[in-house]
Tab-separated table of C-alpha atoms in Angstrom:
chain	number	residue	atom	x	y	z
A	1	UNK	CA	0.000	0.000	0.000
A	2	UNK	CA	1.227	3.486	-0.870
A	3	UNK	CA	0.133	6.700	0.819
A	4	UNK	CA	0.461	9.800	-1.370
A	5	UNK	CA	-1.202	12.858	0.147
A	6	UNK	CA	-1.128	14.929	-3.088
A	7	UNK	CA	-2.430	18.349	-2.171
A	8	UNK	CA	-0.631	19.987	-5.102
A	9	UNK	CA	1.097	18.880	-8.280
A	10	UNK	CA	1.846	15.457	-9.727
A	11	UNK	CA	5.082	14.488	-8.026
A	12	UNK	CA	3.864	12.272	-5.208
A	13	UNK	CA	1.457	10.252	-7.340
A	14	UNK	CA	3.935	9.752	-10.196
A	15	UNK	CA	6.645	8.645	-7.769
A	16	UNK	CA	4.279	6.186	-6.077
A	17	UNK	CA	3.168	4.828	-9.446
A	18	UNK	CA	6.778	4.233	-10.510
A	19	UNK	CA	7.538	2.408	-7.265
A	20	UNK	CA	4.347	0.325	-7.418
A	21	UNK	CA	5.091	-0.646	-11.021
A	22	UNK	CA	8.603	-1.825	-10.128
A	23	UNK	CA	7.519	-3.804	-7.071
A	24	UNK	CA	4.668	-5.614	-8.803
A	25	UNK	CA	6.800	-6.316	-11.885
A	26	UNK	CA	9.403	-7.976	-9.668
A	27	UNK	CA	6.941	-10.506	-8.233
A	28	UNK	CA	3.850	-11.779	-10.102
A	29	UNK	CA	2.181	-12.548	-6.779
A	30	UNK	CA	2.347	-8.942	-5.594
A	31	UNK	CA	-0.363	-6.290	-5.895
A	32	UNK	CA	-0.417	-2.648	-4.815
A	33	UNK	CA	-2.939	0.082	-4.028
A	34	UNK	CA	-2.069	3.786	-4.026
A	35	UNK	CA	-4.032	6.061	-1.696
A	36	UNK	CA	-3.927	9.468	-3.353
A	37	UNK	CA	-5.527	12.866	-3.075
A	38	UNK	CA	-4.635	13.798	-6.657
A	39	UNK	CA	-7.633	15.183	-8.581
A	40	UNK	CA	-6.278	13.728	-11.835
A	41	UNK	CA	-5.353	10.220	-10.686
A	42	UNK	CA	-7.988	8.803	-13.019
A	43	UNK	CA	-6.202	10.246	-16.063
A	44	UNK	CA	-3.204	7.984	-15.543
A	45	UNK	CA	-2.904	4.394	-16.650
A	46	UNK	CA	-1.789	1.914	-14.008
A	47	UNK	CA	-0.102	-1.411	-14.695
A	48	UNK	CA	-1.735	-4.751	-14.010
A	49	UNK	CA	-2.095	-5.443	-10.277
A	50	UNK	CA	-1.766	-1.749	-9.369
A	51	UNK	CA	-4.867	0.251	-8.470
A	52	UNK	CA	-5.629	3.474	-6.646
A	53	UNK	CA	-8.117	4.877	-4.150
A	54	UNK	CA	-8.948	8.545	-4.567
A	55	UNK	CA	-9.123	10.459	-1.284
A	56	UNK	CA	-11.236	13.649	-1.078
A	57	UNK	CA	-9.159	16.469	-2.495
A	58	UNK	CA	-7.910	19.618	-0.797
A	59	UNK	CA	-6.438	22.820	-2.197
A	60	UNK	CA	-3.722	25.039	-0.741
A	61	UNK	CA	-4.507	28.755	-0.625
A	62	UNK	CA	-1.894	31.508	-1.108
A	63	UNK	CA	-1.769	32.104	2.668
A	64	UNK	CA	-0.772	28.478	3.257
A	65	UNK	CA	-4.137	27.286	4.584
A	66	UNK	CA	-6.195	24.493	3.018
A	67	UNK	CA	-9.789	24.094	1.880
A	68	UNK	CA	-11.808	21.136	0.660
A	69	UNK	CA	-11.964	21.016	-3.139
A	70	UNK	CA	-15.510	19.846	-3.750
A	71	UNK	CA	-17.437	18.517	-0.763
A	72	UNK	CA	-18.525	21.710	0.987
A	73	UNK	CA	-16.951	20.410	4.208
A	74	UNK	CA	-14.543	22.435	6.292
A	75	UNK	CA	-10.920	21.323	6.344
A	76	UNK	CA	-11.206	19.530	9.702
A	77	UNK	CA	-14.197	17.508	8.476
A	78	UNK	CA	-12.426	16.690	5.209
A	79	UNK	CA	-9.277	15.586	7.044
A	80	UNK	CA	-11.312	13.348	9.361
A	81	UNK	CA	-13.059	11.770	6.370
A	82	UNK	CA	-9.750	11.144	4.606
A	83	UNK	CA	-8.260	9.678	7.781
A	84	UNK	CA	-11.149	7.241	8.180
A	85	UNK	CA	-10.955	6.150	4.552
A	86	UNK	CA	-7.210	5.547	4.862
A	87	UNK	CA	-7.576	3.362	7.941
A	88	UNK	CA	-10.484	1.392	6.508
A	89	UNK	CA	-8.594	0.708	3.280
A	90	UNK	CA	-5.502	-0.474	5.137
A	91	UNK	CA	-7.501	-2.625	7.558
A	92	UNK	CA	-9.290	-4.343	4.671
A	93	UNK	CA	-6.260	-4.715	2.395
A	94	UNK	CA	-3.915	-5.741	5.241
A	95	UNK	CA	-0.711	-4.873	3.376
A	96	UNK	CA	2.649	-6.489	4.058
A	97	UNK	CA	4.296	-3.127	3.397
A	98	UNK	CA	3.100	0.485	3.690
A	99	UNK	CA	5.215	3.093	1.894
A	100	UNK	CA	4.452	6.684	2.917
A	101	UNK	CA	5.578	9.482	0.610
A	102	UNK	CA	7.295	12.501	2.207
A	103	UNK	CA	4.906	13.295	5.082
A	104	UNK	CA	5.587	11.115	8.178
A	105	UNK	CA	2.248	11.998	9.798
A	106	UNK	CA	0.281	12.492	6.583
A	107	UNK	CA	-1.688	15.582	5.593
A	108	UNK	CA	-2.566	17.472	8.802
A	109	UNK	CA	-1.794	14.340	10.825
A	110	UNK	CA	-4.422	12.222	9.073
A	111	UNK	CA	-2.132	9.172	8.977
A	112	UNK	CA	-1.375	9.017	12.718
A	113	UNK	CA	-4.392	6.898	13.777
A	114	UNK	CA	-3.499	4.317	11.134
A	115	UNK	CA	0.192	4.304	12.097
A	116	UNK	CA	-0.734	3.762	15.746
A	117	UNK	CA	-3.111	0.937	14.793
A	118	UNK	CA	-0.460	-0.717	12.630
A	119	UNK	CA	2.127	-0.407	15.405
A	120	UNK	CA	-0.220	-2.153	17.845
A	121	UNK	CA	-0.605	-5.102	15.444
A	122	UNK	CA	3.008	-5.338	14.328
A	123	UNK	CA	2.332	-7.219	11.083
A	124	UNK	CA	2.815	-4.483	8.480
A	125	UNK	CA	6.249	-3.040	7.812
A	126	UNK	CA	6.244	0.743	7.356
A	127	UNK	CA	8.635	2.774	5.216
A	128	UNK	CA	8.966	6.553	4.941
A	129	UNK	CA	10.070	7.513	1.434
A	130	UNK	CA	11.771	10.899	0.969
A	131	UNK	CA	12.792	12.620	-2.233
A	132	UNK	CA	16.432	13.694	-2.531
A	133	UNK	CA	15.739	17.293	-1.414
A	134	UNK	CA	12.913	18.502	0.834
A	135	UNK	CA	13.843	22.087	1.736
A	136	UNK	CA	16.632	24.049	3.365
A	137	UNK	CA	17.526	22.474	6.701
A	138	UNK	CA	16.364	25.211	9.093
A	139	UNK	CA	12.969	25.585	7.429
A	140	UNK	CA	12.423	21.821	7.275
A	141	UNK	CA	13.280	21.262	10.930
A	142	UNK	CA	10.814	23.915	12.079
A	143	UNK	CA	8.107	22.376	9.885
A	144	UNK	CA	8.747	18.823	11.091
A	145	UNK	CA	8.833	19.870	14.743
A	146	UNK	CA	5.517	21.679	14.346
A	147	UNK	CA	3.891	18.635	12.729
A	148	UNK	CA	5.351	16.056	15.111
A	149	UNK	CA	7.036	14.516	12.081
A	150	UNK	CA	10.408	13.891	13.752
A	151	UNK	CA	8.769	11.891	16.543
A	152	UNK	CA	6.665	9.957	14.029
A	153	UNK	CA	9.689	9.143	11.868
A	154	UNK	CA	11.484	7.828	14.951
A	155	UNK	CA	8.543	5.844	16.309
A	156	UNK	CA	6.569	4.316	13.458
A	157	UNK	CA	8.898	3.537	10.546
A	158	UNK	CA	10.984	0.409	10.114
A	159	UNK	CA	13.099	2.089	7.441
A	160	UNK	CA	13.529	5.450	5.724
A	161	UNK	CA	14.325	5.399	2.010
A	162	UNK	CA	15.849	8.470	0.372
A	163	UNK	CA	15.184	8.401	-3.376
A	164	UNK	CA	18.553	9.832	-4.326
A	165	UNK	CA	22.296	9.266	-3.799
A	166	UNK	CA	23.891	10.298	-0.530
A	167	UNK	CA	26.737	11.858	-2.520
A	168	UNK	CA	24.318	14.412	-3.984
A	169	UNK	CA	22.363	15.595	-0.938
A	170	UNK	CA	21.080	14.553	2.498
A	171	UNK	CA	17.478	15.786	2.921
A	172	UNK	CA	17.487	14.946	6.642
A	173	UNK	CA	20.554	17.022	7.530
A	174	UNK	CA	19.744	19.260	10.458
A	175	UNK	CA	16.632	17.368	11.572
A	176	UNK	CA	18.385	15.922	14.592
A	177	UNK	CA	17.241	12.356	14.007
A	178	UNK	CA	18.633	9.817	16.473
A	179	UNK	CA	21.478	7.551	15.434
A	180	UNK	CA	19.142	4.563	15.711
A	181	UNK	CA	16.840	6.132	13.129
A	182	UNK	CA	19.710	7.134	10.864
A	183	UNK	CA	20.902	3.543	10.986
A	184	UNK	CA	17.573	2.589	9.383
A	185	UNK	CA	18.070	4.971	6.443
A	186	UNK	CA	18.898	3.804	2.924
A	187	UNK	CA	19.891	6.018	-0.006
A	188	UNK	CA	18.418	4.233	-3.021
A	189	UNK	CA	19.588	6.462	-5.871
A	190	UNK	CA	17.214	8.165	-8.295
A	191	UNK	CA	14.201	6.326	-9.707
A	192	UNK	CA	14.852	5.455	-13.338
A	193	UNK	CA	12.005	6.124	-15.770
A	194	UNK	CA	11.188	4.277	-18.980
A	195	UNK	CA	8.717	4.690	-21.813
A	196	UNK	CA	5.681	2.728	-20.623
A	197	UNK	CA	2.958	3.923	-23.014
A	198	UNK	CA	4.485	4.490	-26.429
A	199	UNK	CA	3.164	7.381	-28.505
A	200	UNK	CA	4.108	9.065	-31.761
A	201	UNK	CA	6.488	12.008	-31.624
A	202	UNK	CA	7.132	14.695	-34.264
A	203	UNK	CA	9.587	13.841	-37.029
A	204	UNK	CA	11.218	17.271	-36.901
A	205	UNK	CA	13.677	18.120	-34.090
A	206	UNK	CA	12.117	19.754	-31.040
A	207	UNK	CA	12.926	21.041	-27.577
A	208	UNK	CA	10.557	19.845	-24.868
A	209	UNK	CA	9.238	22.560	-22.535
A	210	UNK	CA	7.650	21.223	-19.361
A	211	UNK	CA	6.692	22.950	-16.089
A	212	UNK	CA	5.736	19.586	-14.547
A	213	UNK	CA	2.214	19.743	-13.168
A	214	UNK	CA	2.077	23.375	-14.245
A	215	UNK	CA	0.498	24.846	-11.140
A	216	UNK	CA	3.483	27.103	-10.526
A	217	UNK	CA	4.921	27.125	-14.041
A	218	UNK	CA	3.449	30.346	-15.416
A	219	UNK	CA	6.665	32.380	-15.200
A	220	UNK	CA	8.808	29.733	-16.904
A	221	UNK	CA	6.320	29.182	-19.737
A	222	UNK	CA	6.010	32.921	-20.339
A	223	UNK	CA	9.792	33.274	-20.451
A	224	UNK	CA	10.169	30.533	-23.057
A	225	UNK	CA	7.430	32.023	-25.232
A	226	UNK	CA	9.096	35.440	-24.929
A	227	UNK	CA	12.344	33.893	-26.158
A	228	UNK	CA	10.693	32.541	-29.311
A	229	UNK	CA	8.781	35.797	-29.815
A	230	UNK	CA	11.927	37.915	-29.507
A	231	UNK	CA	14.114	35.804	-31.827
A	232	UNK	CA	12.443	34.587	-35.043
A	233	UNK	CA	15.537	32.495	-35.870
A	234	UNK	CA	15.526	30.493	-32.619
A	235	UNK	CA	15.698	26.751	-33.302
A	236	UNK	CA	14.755	24.009	-32.851
A	237	UNK	CA	11.007	24.376	-32.555
A	238	UNK	CA	9.413	23.616	-29.190
A	239	UNK	CA	6.714	21.338	-27.832
A	240	UNK	CA	5.158	22.834	-24.723
A	241	UNK	CA	3.320	20.556	-22.265
A	242	UNK	CA	1.453	22.871	-19.909
A	243	UNK	CA	0.645	20.300	-17.243
A	244	UNK	CA	-2.882	19.698	-15.919
A	245	UNK	CA	-2.818	22.513	-13.365
A	246	UNK	CA	-1.986	25.378	-15.727
A	247	UNK	CA	-5.429	26.311	-17.006
A	248	UNK	CA	-8.118	28.963	-17.228
A	249	UNK	CA	-7.408	32.508	-18.380
A	250	UNK	CA	-3.656	32.024	-18.045
A	251	UNK	CA	-3.750	29.049	-20.370
A	252	UNK	CA	-5.973	30.912	-22.839
A	253	UNK	CA	-3.500	33.805	-22.969
A	254	UNK	CA	-0.603	31.404	-23.562
A	255	UNK	CA	-2.546	29.621	-26.314
A	256	UNK	CA	-2.988	32.948	-28.130
A	257	UNK	CA	0.754	33.587	-27.963
A	258	UNK	CA	1.508	30.056	-29.188
A	259	UNK	CA	-0.859	30.518	-32.144
A	260	UNK	CA	0.929	33.733	-33.121
A	261	UNK	CA	4.220	31.844	-33.400
A	262	UNK	CA	2.885	29.990	-36.463
A	263	UNK	CA	3.940	26.465	-35.542
A	264	UNK	CA	7.362	27.236	-34.065
A	265	UNK	CA	5.870	26.275	-30.699
A	266	UNK	CA	3.066	23.752	-30.306
A	267	UNK	CA	1.281	23.198	-27.014
A	268	UNK	CA	-0.755	20.486	-25.302
A	269	UNK	CA	-2.421	20.588	-21.923
A	270	UNK	CA	-1.452	17.290	-20.359
A	271	UNK	CA	0.125	14.101	-21.623
A	272	UNK	CA	0.371	11.110	-19.275
A	273	UNK	CA	2.839	9.626	-21.796
A	274	UNK	CA	5.326	12.455	-21.420
A	275	UNK	CA	8.159	9.909	-21.182
A	276	UNK	CA	7.887	9.425	-24.946
A	277	UNK	CA	8.311	13.151	-25.528
A	278	UNK	CA	11.335	13.180	-23.221
A	279	UNK	CA	12.926	10.302	-25.101
A	280	UNK	CA	12.561	11.977	-28.514
A	281	UNK	CA	13.571	15.543	-27.633
A	282	UNK	CA	16.749	17.344	-28.694
A	283	UNK	CA	16.873	18.963	-25.277
A	284	UNK	CA	14.636	20.007	-22.380
A	285	UNK	CA	13.729	23.255	-20.648
A	286	UNK	CA	11.978	22.487	-17.393
A	287	UNK	CA	11.432	23.327	-13.769
A	288	UNK	CA	13.357	21.453	-11.094
A	289	UNK	CA	10.847	19.017	-9.598
A	290	UNK	CA	11.980	15.555	-8.544
A	291	UNK	CA	10.159	13.531	-11.202
A	292	UNK	CA	11.199	15.833	-14.036
A	293	UNK	CA	14.806	15.615	-12.873
A	294	UNK	CA	14.603	11.800	-12.845
A	295	UNK	CA	13.323	11.920	-16.426
A	296	UNK	CA	16.144	14.223	-17.516
A	297	UNK	CA	18.682	11.740	-16.136
A	298	UNK	CA	16.845	8.612	-17.309
A	299	UNK	CA	16.525	9.792	-20.923
A	300	UNK	CA	20.001	11.358	-20.871
A	301	UNK	CA	18.704	14.756	-21.937
A	302	UNK	CA	20.640	17.986	-22.118
A	303	UNK	CA	18.545	20.225	-19.905
A	304	UNK	CA	18.137	23.806	-18.732
A	305	UNK	CA	16.395	23.875	-15.364
A	306	UNK	CA	14.500	26.982	-14.244
A	307	UNK	CA	13.830	26.230	-10.570
A	308	UNK	CA	11.162	27.813	-8.461
A	309	UNK	CA	12.400	29.440	-5.253
A	310	UNK	CA	9.087	29.894	-3.380
A	311	UNK	CA	7.492	28.590	-1.262
A	312	UNK	CA	10.434	26.149	-0.942
A	313	UNK	CA	14.058	26.211	-2.054
A	314	UNK	CA	13.857	22.497	-2.896
A	315	UNK	CA	14.099	22.939	-6.673
A	316	UNK	CA	16.899	25.500	-6.475
A	317	UNK	CA	18.951	23.276	-4.153
A	318	UNK	CA	18.494	20.286	-6.486
A	319	UNK	CA	19.281	22.257	-9.645
A	320	UNK	CA	22.327	24.042	-8.230
A	321	UNK	CA	23.784	20.782	-6.926
A	322	UNK	CA	23.106	19.058	-10.265
A	323	UNK	CA	24.832	21.918	-12.088
A	324	UNK	CA	27.856	21.570	-9.795
A	325	UNK	CA	28.044	17.897	-10.794
A	326	UNK	CA	27.801	18.744	-14.520
A	327	UNK	CA	24.449	17.013	-14.985
A	328	UNK	CA	22.402	20.026	-16.157
A	329	UNK	CA	22.541	23.773	-16.608
A	330	UNK	CA	20.510	25.991	-14.281
A	331	UNK	CA	19.038	29.356	-15.253
A	332	UNK	CA	19.474	31.338	-12.060
A	333	UNK	CA	17.626	34.613	-11.591
A	334	UNK	CA	20.425	36.382	-9.705
A	335	UNK	CA	23.273	35.070	-11.843
A	336	UNK	CA	21.742	34.863	-15.321
A	337	UNK	CA	18.653	37.059	-15.185
A	338	UNK	CA	15.199	35.909	-16.166
A	339	UNK	CA	15.074	37.708	-19.522
A	340	UNK	CA	14.124	36.571	-23.036
A	341	UNK	CA	17.767	37.045	-24.059
A	342	UNK	CA	19.009	34.731	-21.298
A	343	UNK	CA	16.490	32.071	-22.322
A	344	UNK	CA	17.465	32.398	-25.992
A	345	UNK	CA	21.103	31.840	-25.013
A	346	UNK	CA	20.151	28.852	-22.892
A	347	UNK	CA	18.162	27.169	-25.694
A	348	UNK	CA	20.867	27.911	-28.272
A	349	UNK	CA	23.445	26.497	-25.887
A	350	UNK	CA	21.715	23.144	-25.397
A	351	UNK	CA	23.625	21.306	-28.199
A	352	UNK	CA	26.952	22.289	-26.622
A	353	UNK	CA	26.033	20.941	-23.183
A	354	UNK	CA	27.315	17.600	-21.990
A	355	UNK	CA	24.735	14.863	-21.581
A	356	UNK	CA	24.088	13.689	-17.999
A	357	UNK	CA	25.666	10.323	-18.817
A	358	UNK	CA	28.962	12.073	-19.514
A	359	UNK	CA	28.932	13.278	-15.890
A	360	UNK	CA	28.187	9.804	-14.512
A	361	UNK	CA	24.394	9.960	-14.295
A	362	UNK	CA	23.986	6.247	-15.035
A	363	UNK	CA	25.521	5.459	-11.670
A	364	UNK	CA	22.870	7.554	-9.903
A	365	UNK	CA	19.796	5.721	-11.233
A	366	UNK	CA	19.654	2.482	-9.245
A	367	UNK	CA	16.703	3.518	-7.083
A	368	UNK	CA	14.084	1.062	-8.275
A	369	UNK	CA	16.433	-1.918	-7.993
A	370	UNK	CA	17.369	-0.951	-4.427
A	371	UNK	CA	13.696	-0.439	-3.512
A	372	UNK	CA	12.800	-3.914	-4.779
A	373	UNK	CA	15.598	-5.463	-2.715
A	374	UNK	CA	14.735	-3.534	0.462
A	375	UNK	CA	11.017	-4.297	0.102
A	376	UNK	CA	11.780	-8.002	-0.253
A	377	UNK	CA	13.973	-7.955	2.848
A	378	UNK	CA	11.330	-6.160	4.918
A	379	UNK	CA	8.434	-8.363	3.832
A	380	UNK	CA	10.504	-11.459	4.608
A	381	UNK	CA	10.618	-10.274	8.231
A	382	UNK	CA	6.833	-9.915	8.490
């Protein structure tokens, strides 16, 4: 069973789907269910023996508070409903292994009753899965202390898996975890991605432009369009995948700008088979989310990363460290400037960049193999 709280974006669900696919593929007697709050979970295909349960959705407001997406319930009522659904699903499914993505206590603590129930039974092994970067250390510690996440990580989890190499970054630095808990940590490496649902790609060369889920990608998309608008000779052409959360009036305005470029940029709203577009691209301009970064490495793409810096520094930390290692180029606001000219230079410079494999990326992509081995070892102890 996977828990993926999914209040914003696609990252948690896509990571859980990749892990579930690998674990079920490794053993024909294994099945998996993903508990997710993603409003677009139904638009993804899931492999045989992997299913999902959609939890009532919530939305994050600009002030950091949350509201229910559709039910007309207040946030406390929605959280209680989600918590009950989670525990019922786990009681009925009785999983050998529960893998929790990122949030040790779940959204607003909704996972704690289930974790306490599982601890009292002692038959399900629990794993906390963390991406390679969470946030800067001081901010993360304050957040985890406020949520009771440090105590939960110490008390309820048999192992902690970090989905990245220790040589790149330690997301738990500064949290003050006990040595006993740190002894239960495993750095898996990044999660390799493959083309799972083949699709046709354009015959002509193209640069792929992707802001991930798109919810916070407006500035990057506008900058890329400005680059093509300002330089009629800029090549190659671009395929822009908005992501499912870039919509409404903003999307309409972007569509008008795309149309005015007369085919030099083409745009689609959302493509669950984006791996195919990654594999066929001449290069990538993207934001710095975890899943996008895994795809850049997996498909050995020359990439320019334009990281967000609010509300978290996660993407900037990942992109700056990757640039230090020679894996990608980062477009940094303070160093490079976020101007059409800087984006034109970045796109023109893609062919001269080294591919990630030339900087040793292949040695960083063992995550799924390590996860399969660790899951097998844990379940054997059940």
